């Protein structure tokens, strides 16, 4: 699920700070006048979040400013407006003049006018969740009174919870990807809009020290705005109450794209605790109840099938036309497909909506997840049969969330337990069984 919360639109009002008359006659074309103050507004999110994901400037924020006439970046420091979306900045130097102006936030990342260093280590910041001086933005313009800032990175989110309150404390979370995540990055203004390209390290660490509860806690990472073709590994390092440590790793193997100025949930959620599970075990944690059909990390994480079908009777999969069809092509992770359908409008997708209405974090399985369920069919049927309130899997066909091929064929499990496909335009109703991760 994505929230469009970043996209900075800031204006910069630079003044000499003498009298009102002096300010009124000062213009960017006056080569002998240097602008020592800057005012900036943020109608959207920048780097530190306030309540409801509103944007706020932070105490001691600094931006770097240079121009076509002043090539050495000068630091401007916030002097008014901390905790709001409107602030004033001032430099202790002579200031910057020119006809084309450039600005970068934060100054701590700027190595030169075309090079930024993205931090390899970030820090969890409670409600704000990611620290100031973490999420870079830049602006270029000829009117220094109205500079429009642009976010250079996006954000990915991982959600963690525990099977008991305070049973686990997250020490750190490490992202690993074939696509660079931090380090030396090239900043370009050639297109008329700032663009950042990272060519540094492929790991990124978030230091946490956060005690988990039964309610999922989101952890945000500022990452380059890129397509992560080979996915991403997420490793959680935690301490367990009573002693001992725990390391869990989940892999998002399919490609996904992080856009600048957006938060992207990458389908990674963890429930940390001391108990381990095997296929066929009954699972009941934090209101989630089902039967385990897949395990990882020695049984400390895995996937659960719901105790009942999500719909009392078979339903259609979704639209009968490819027009406006959500890009639900992931064959391994139905949570990714679910996020796309929710963003597109879940009411148009009956099979997905049945899983969505079943409960928080339940989703329609991808085709390979459905095939895993089929491979465990005898053990799951036995477990479901012995669980009060549960119903066994039916003899009919079951929908997956995966669409494939040029003809947009829906993948499903047929009555013989084989993978089959059905065209959108000729789809008939099938059963739906939701799954979730732990």
mmCIF file of N, CA, C and O in Angstrom, residues 79 81 96 209 250 294 399:
data_model
loop_
_atom_site.group_PDB
_atom_site.id
_atom_site.type_symbol
_atom_site.label_atom_id
_atom_site.label_comp_id
_atom_site.label_asym_id
_atom_site.label_seq_id
_atom_site.Cartn_x
_atom_site.Cartn_y
_atom_site.Cartn_z
ATOM 1 N N UNK A 79 15.949 29.327 11.238
ATOM 2 C CA UNK A 79 15.889 30.252 12.366
ATOM 3 C C UNK A 79 14.464 30.436 12.882
ATOM 4 O O UNK A 79 14.256 30.917 13.986
ATOM 5 N N UNK A 81 10.286 28.479 12.589
ATOM 6 C CA UNK A 81 9.338 27.550 12.000
ATOM 7 C C UNK A 81 9.563 26.081 12.274
ATOM 8 O O UNK A 81 8.926 25.241 11.635
ATOM 9 N N UNK A 96 24.143 34.254 -1.338
ATOM 10 C CA UNK A 96 24.297 33.787 -2.721
ATOM 11 C C UNK A 96 23.484 34.685 -3.655
ATOM 12 O O UNK A 96 22.350 35.034 -3.370
ATOM 13 N N UNK A 209 16.311 -0.461 18.537
ATOM 14 C CA UNK A 209 16.113 -0.454 19.974
ATOM 15 C C UNK A 209 14.662 -0.267 20.346
ATOM 16 O O UNK A 209 14.328 0.456 21.291
ATOM 17 N N UNK A 250 13.547 -12.443 5.658
ATOM 18 C CA UNK A 250 12.540 -12.678 4.634
ATOM 19 C C UNK A 250 13.029 -12.070 3.326
ATOM 20 O O UNK A 250 13.703 -11.048 3.323
ATOM 21 N N UNK A 294 3.458 -23.285 5.538
ATOM 22 C CA UNK A 294 4.834 -23.077 5.084
ATOM 23 C C UNK A 294 5.628 -22.430 6.208
ATOM 24 O O UNK A 294 5.102 -21.556 6.913
ATOM 25 N N UNK A 399 -9.137 -19.728 -6.561
ATOM 26 C CA UNK A 399 -8.459 -18.623 -7.243
ATOM 27 C C UNK A 399 -7.077 -18.352 -6.650
ATOM 28 O O UNK A 399 -6.894 -18.442 -5.438
#
